[in-house]
mmCIF file of N, CA, C and O in Angstrom:
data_model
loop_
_atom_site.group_PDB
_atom_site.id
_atom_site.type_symbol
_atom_site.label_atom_id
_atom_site.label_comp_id
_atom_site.label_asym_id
_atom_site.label_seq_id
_atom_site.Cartn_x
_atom_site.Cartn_y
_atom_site.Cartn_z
ATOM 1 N N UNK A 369 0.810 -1.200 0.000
ATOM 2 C CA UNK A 369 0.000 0.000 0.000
ATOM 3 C C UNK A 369 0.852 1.263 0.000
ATOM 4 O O UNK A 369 0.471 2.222 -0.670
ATOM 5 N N UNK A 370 2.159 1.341 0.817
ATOM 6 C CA UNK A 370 2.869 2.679 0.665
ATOM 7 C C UNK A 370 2.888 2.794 -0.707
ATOM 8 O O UNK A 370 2.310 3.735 -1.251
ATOM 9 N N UNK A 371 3.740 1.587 -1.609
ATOM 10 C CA UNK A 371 3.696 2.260 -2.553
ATOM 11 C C UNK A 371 2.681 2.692 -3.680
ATOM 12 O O UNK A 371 3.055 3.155 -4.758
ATOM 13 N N UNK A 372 1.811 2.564 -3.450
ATOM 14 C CA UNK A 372 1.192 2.992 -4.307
ATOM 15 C C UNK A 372 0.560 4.596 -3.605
ATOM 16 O O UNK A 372 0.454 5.571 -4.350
ATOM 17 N N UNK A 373 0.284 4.657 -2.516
ATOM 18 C CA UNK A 373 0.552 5.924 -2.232
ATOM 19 C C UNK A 373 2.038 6.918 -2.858
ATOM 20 O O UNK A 373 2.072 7.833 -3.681
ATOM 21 N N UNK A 374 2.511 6.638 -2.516
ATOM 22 C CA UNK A 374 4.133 6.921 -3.106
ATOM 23 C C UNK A 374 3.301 7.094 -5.022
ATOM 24 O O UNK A 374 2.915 8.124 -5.576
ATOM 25 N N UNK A 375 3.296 6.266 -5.323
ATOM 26 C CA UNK A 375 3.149 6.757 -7.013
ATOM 27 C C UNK A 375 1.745 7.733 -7.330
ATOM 28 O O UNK A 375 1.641 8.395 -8.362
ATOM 29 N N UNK A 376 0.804 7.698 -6.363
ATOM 30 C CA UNK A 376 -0.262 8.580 -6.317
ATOM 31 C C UNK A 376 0.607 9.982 -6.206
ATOM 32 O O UNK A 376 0.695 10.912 -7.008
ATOM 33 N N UNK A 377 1.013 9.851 -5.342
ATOM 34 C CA UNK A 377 1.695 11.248 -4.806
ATOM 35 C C UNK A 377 2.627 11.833 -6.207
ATOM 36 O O UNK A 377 2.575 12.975 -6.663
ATOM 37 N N UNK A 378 3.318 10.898 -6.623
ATOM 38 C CA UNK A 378 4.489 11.509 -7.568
ATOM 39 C C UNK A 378 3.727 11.758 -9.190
ATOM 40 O O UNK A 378 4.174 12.520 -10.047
ATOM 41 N N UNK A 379 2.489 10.906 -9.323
ATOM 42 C CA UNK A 379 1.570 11.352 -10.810
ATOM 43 C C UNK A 379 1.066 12.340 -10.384
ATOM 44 O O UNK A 379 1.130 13.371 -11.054
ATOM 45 N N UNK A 380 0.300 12.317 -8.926
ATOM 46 C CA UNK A 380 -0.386 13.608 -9.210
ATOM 47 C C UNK A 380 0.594 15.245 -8.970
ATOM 48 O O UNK A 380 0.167 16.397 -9.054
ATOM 49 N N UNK A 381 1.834 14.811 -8.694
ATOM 50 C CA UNK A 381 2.903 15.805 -8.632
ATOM 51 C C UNK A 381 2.939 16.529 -9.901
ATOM 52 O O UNK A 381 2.728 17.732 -10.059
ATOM 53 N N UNK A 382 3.294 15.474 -10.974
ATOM 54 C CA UNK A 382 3.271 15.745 -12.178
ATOM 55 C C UNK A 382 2.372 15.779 -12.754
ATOM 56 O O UNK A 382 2.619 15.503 -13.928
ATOM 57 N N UNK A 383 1.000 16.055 -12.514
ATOM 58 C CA UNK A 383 -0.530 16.323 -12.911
ATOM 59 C C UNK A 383 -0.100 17.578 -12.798
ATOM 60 O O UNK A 383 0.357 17.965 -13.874
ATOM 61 N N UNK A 384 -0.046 18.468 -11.862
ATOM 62 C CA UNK A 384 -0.370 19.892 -11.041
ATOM 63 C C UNK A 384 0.662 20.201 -11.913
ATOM 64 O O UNK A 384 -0.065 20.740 -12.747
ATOM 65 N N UNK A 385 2.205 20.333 -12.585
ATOM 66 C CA UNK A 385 2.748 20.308 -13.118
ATOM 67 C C UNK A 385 2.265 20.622 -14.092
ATOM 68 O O UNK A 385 2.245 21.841 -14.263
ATOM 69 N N UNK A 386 1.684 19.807 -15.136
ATOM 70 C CA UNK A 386 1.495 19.933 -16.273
ATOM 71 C C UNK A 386 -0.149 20.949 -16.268
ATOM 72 O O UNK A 386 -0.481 21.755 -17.137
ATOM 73 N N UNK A 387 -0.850 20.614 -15.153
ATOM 74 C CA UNK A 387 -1.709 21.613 -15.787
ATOM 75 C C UNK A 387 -1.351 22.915 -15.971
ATOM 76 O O UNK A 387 -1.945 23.568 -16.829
ATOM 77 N N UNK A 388 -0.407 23.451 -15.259
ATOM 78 C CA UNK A 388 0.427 24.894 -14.702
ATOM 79 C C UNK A 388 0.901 25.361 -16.551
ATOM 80 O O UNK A 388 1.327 26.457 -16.916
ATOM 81 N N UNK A 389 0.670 24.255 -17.340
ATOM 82 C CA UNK A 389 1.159 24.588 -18.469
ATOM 83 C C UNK A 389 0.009 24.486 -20.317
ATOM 84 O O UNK A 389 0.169 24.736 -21.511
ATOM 85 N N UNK A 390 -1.146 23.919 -19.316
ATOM 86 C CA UNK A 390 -2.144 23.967 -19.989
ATOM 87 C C UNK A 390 -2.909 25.311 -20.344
ATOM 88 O O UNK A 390 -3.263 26.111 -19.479
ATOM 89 N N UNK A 391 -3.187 25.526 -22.075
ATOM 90 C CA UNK A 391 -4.003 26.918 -22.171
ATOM 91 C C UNK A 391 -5.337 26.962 -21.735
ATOM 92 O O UNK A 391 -5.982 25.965 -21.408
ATOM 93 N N UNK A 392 -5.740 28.089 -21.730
ATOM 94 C CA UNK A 392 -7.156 28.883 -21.111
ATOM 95 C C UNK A 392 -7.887 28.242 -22.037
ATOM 96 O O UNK A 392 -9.003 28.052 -21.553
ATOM 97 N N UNK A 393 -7.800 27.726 -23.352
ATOM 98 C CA UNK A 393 -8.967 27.093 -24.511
ATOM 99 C C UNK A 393 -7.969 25.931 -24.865
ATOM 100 O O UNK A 393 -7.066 26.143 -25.675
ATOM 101 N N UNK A 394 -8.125 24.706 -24.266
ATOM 102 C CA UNK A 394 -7.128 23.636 -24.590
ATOM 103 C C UNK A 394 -8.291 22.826 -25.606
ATOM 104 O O UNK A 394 -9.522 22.845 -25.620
ATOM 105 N N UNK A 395 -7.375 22.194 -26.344
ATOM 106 C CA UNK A 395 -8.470 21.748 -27.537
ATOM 107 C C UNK A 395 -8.881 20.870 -27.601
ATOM 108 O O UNK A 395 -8.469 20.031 -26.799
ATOM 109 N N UNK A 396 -9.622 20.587 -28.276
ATOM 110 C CA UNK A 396 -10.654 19.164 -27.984
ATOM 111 C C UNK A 396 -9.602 18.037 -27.929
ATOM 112 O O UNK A 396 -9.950 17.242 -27.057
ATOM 113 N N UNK A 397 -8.591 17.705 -28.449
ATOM 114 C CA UNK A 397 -8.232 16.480 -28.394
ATOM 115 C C UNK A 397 -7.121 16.380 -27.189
ATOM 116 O O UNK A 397 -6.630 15.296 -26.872
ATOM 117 N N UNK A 398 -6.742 17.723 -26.495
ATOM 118 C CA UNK A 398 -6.011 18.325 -25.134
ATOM 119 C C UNK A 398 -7.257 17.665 -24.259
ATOM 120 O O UNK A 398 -6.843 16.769 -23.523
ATOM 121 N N UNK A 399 -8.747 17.906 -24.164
ATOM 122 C CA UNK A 399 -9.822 18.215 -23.143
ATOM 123 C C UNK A 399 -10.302 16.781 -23.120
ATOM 124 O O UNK A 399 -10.922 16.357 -22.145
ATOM 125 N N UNK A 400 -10.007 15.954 -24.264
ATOM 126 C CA UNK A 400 -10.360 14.267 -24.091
ATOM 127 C C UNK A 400 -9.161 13.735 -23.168
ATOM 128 O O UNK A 400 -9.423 12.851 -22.353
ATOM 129 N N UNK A 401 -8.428 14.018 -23.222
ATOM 130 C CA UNK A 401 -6.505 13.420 -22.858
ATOM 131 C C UNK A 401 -7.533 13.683 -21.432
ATOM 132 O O UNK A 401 -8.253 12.830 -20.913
ATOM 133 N N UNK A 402 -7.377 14.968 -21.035
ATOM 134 C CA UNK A 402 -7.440 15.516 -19.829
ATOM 135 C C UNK A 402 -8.775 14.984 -18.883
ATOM 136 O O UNK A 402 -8.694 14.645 -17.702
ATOM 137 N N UNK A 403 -9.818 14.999 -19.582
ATOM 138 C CA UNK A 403 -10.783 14.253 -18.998
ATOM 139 C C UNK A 403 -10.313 12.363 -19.228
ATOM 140 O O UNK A 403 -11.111 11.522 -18.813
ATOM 141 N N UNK A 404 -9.244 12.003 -19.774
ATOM 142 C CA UNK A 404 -9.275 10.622 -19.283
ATOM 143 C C UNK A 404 -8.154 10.602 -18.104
ATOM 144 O O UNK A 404 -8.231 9.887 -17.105
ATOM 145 N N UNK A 405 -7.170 11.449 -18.374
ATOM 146 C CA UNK A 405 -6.342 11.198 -17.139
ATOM 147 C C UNK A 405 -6.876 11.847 -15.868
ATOM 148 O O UNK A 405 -6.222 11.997 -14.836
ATOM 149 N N UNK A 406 -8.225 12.238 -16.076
ATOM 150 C CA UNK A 406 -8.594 12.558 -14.509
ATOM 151 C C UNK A 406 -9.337 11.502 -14.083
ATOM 152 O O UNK A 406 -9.122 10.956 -13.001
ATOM 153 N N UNK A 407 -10.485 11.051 -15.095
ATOM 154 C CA UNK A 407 -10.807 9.682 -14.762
ATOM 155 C C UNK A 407 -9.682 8.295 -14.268
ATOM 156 O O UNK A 407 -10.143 7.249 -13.811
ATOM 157 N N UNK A 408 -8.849 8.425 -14.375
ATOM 158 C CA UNK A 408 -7.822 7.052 -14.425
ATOM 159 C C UNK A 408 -7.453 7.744 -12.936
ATOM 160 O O UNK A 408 -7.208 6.848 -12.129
ATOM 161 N N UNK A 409 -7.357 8.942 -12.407
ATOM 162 C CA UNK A 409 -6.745 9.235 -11.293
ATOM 163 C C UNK A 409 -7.316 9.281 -10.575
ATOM 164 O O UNK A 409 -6.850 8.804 -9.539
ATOM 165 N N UNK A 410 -9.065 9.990 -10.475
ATOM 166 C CA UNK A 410 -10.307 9.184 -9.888
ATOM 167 C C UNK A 410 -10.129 7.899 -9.307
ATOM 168 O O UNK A 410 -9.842 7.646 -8.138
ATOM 169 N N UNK A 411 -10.360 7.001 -10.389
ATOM 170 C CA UNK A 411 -10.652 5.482 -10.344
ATOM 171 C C UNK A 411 -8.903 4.819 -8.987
ATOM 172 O O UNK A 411 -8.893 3.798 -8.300
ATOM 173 N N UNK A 412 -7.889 5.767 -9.089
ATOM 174 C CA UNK A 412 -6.271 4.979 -8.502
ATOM 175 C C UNK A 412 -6.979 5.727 -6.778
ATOM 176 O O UNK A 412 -6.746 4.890 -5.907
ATOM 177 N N UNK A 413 -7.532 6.680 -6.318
ATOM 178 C CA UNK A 413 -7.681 7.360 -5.518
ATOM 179 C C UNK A 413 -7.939 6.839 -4.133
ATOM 180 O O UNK A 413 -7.618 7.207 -3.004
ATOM 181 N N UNK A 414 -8.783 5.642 -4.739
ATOM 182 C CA UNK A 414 -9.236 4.778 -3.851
ATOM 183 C C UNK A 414 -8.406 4.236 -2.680
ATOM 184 O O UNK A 414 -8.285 4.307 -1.457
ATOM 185 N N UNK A 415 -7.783 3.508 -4.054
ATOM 186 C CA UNK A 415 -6.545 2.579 -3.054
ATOM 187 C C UNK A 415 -7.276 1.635 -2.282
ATOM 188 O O UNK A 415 -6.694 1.331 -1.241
ATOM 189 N N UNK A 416 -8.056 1.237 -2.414
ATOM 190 C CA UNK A 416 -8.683 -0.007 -2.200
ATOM 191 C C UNK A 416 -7.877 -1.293 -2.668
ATOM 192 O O UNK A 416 -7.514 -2.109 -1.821
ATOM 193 N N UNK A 417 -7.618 -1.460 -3.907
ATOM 194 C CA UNK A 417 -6.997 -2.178 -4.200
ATOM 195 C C UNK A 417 -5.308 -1.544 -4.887
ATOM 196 O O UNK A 417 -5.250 -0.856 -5.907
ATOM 197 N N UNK A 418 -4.357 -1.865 -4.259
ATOM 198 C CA UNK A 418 -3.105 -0.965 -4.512
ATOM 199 C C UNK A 418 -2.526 -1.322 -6.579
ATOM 200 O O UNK A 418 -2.079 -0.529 -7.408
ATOM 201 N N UNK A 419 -2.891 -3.104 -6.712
ATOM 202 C CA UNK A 419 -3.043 -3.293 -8.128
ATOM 203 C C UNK A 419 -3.457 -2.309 -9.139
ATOM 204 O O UNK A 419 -2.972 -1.485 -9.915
ATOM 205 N N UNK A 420 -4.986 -2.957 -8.625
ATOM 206 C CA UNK A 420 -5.579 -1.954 -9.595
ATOM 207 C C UNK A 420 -5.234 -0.293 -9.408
ATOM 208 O O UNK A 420 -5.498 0.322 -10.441
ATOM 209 N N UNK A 421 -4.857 0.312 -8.630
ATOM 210 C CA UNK A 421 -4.880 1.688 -8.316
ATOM 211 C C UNK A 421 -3.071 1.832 -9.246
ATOM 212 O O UNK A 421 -2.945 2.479 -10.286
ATOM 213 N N UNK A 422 -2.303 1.345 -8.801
ATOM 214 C CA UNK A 422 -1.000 1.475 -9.629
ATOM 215 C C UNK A 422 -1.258 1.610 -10.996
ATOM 216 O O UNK A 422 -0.894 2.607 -11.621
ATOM 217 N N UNK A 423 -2.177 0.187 -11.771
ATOM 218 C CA UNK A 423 -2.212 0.114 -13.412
ATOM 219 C C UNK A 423 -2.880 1.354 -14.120
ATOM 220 O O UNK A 423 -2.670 1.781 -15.255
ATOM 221 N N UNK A 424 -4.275 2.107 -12.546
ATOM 222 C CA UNK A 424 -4.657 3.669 -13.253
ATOM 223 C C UNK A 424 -3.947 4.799 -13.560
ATOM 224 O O UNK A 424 -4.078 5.612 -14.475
ATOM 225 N N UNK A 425 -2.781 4.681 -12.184
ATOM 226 C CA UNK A 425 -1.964 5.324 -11.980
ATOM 227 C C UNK A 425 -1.024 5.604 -13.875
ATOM 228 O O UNK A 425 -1.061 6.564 -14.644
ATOM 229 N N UNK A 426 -0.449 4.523 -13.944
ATOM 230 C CA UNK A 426 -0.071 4.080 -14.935
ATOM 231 C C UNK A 426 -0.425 4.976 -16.175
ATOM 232 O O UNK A 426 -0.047 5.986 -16.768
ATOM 233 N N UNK A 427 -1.027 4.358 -16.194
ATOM 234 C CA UNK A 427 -2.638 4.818 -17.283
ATOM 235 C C UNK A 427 -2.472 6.090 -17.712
ATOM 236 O O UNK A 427 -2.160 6.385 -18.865
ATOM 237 N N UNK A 428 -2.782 7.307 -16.313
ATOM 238 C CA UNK A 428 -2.815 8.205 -16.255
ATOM 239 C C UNK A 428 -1.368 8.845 -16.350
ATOM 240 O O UNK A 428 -1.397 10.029 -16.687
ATOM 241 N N UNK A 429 -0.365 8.424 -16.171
ATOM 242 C CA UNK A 429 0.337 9.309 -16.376
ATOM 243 C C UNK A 429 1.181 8.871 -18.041
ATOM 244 O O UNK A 429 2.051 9.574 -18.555
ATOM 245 N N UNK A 430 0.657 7.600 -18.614
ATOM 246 C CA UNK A 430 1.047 7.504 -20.317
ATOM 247 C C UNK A 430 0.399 8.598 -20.850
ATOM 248 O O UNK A 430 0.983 9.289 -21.685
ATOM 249 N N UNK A 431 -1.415 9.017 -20.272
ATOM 250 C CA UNK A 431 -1.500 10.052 -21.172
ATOM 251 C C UNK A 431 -1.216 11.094 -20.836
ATOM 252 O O UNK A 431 -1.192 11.795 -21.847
ATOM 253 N N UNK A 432 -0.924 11.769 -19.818
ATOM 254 C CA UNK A 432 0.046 13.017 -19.529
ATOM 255 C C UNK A 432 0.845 12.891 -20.349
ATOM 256 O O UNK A 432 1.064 13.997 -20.843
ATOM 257 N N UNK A 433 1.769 11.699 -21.052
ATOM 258 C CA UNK A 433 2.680 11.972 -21.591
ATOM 259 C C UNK A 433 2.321 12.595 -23.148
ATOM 260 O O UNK A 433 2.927 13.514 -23.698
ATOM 261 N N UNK A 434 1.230 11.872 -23.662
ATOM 262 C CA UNK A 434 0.746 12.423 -24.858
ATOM 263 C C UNK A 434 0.126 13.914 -24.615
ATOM 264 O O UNK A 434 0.273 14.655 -25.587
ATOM 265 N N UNK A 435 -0.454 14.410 -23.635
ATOM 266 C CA UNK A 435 -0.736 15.723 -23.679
ATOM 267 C C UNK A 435 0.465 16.675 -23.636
ATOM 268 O O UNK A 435 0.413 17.688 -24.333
ATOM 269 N N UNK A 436 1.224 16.505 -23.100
ATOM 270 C CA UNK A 436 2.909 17.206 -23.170
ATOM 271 C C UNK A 436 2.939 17.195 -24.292
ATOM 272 O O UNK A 436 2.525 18.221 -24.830
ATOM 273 N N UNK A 437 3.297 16.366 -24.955
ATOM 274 C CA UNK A 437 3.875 16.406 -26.755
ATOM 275 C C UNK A 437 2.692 17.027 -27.174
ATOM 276 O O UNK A 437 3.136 17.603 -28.168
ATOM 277 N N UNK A 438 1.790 17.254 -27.142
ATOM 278 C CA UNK A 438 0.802 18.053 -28.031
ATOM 279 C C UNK A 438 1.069 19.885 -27.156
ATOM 280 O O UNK A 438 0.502 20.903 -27.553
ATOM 281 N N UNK A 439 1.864 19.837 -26.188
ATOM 282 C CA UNK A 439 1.521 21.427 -25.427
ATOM 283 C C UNK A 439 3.106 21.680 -26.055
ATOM 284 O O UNK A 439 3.505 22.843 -26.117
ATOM 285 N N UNK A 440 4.036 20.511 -26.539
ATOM 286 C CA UNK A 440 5.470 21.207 -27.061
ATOM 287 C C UNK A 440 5.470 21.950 -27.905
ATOM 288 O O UNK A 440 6.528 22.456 -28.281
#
């Protein structure tokens, strides 16, 4: 269970991060990214199960990675 606290903590580090760099009219295919990596970070929040909460974790921060390359 720490760790997955531990990786909650360090995606959503780099959530707050990247929104700090998101525009005022982010575009539809920015606002899908963004509404799934909030859902995937939703769904890890729990920590009910540390598995499943890591693979959202996961999840969520592959597509952070695709929203970066679209804000480069």
């Amino acid at each position: 269970m720490p760790l997955a606290r531990t990786q909650l903590a360090l995606v959503t580090e780099e959530w707050n991060a990247l929104s700090e760099q998101l525009p005022e009219e982010p575009s539809d295919e920015m606002t899908a990214l963004i509404e799934r990596i909030q859902e995937h970070m939703g769904n890890a929040t729990g920590l009910a199960n540390p598995i499943y909460a890591s693979g959202q974790l996961s999840k969520a921060l592959s597509l952070m990675g695709e929203l970066s390359a679209l804000l480069a």
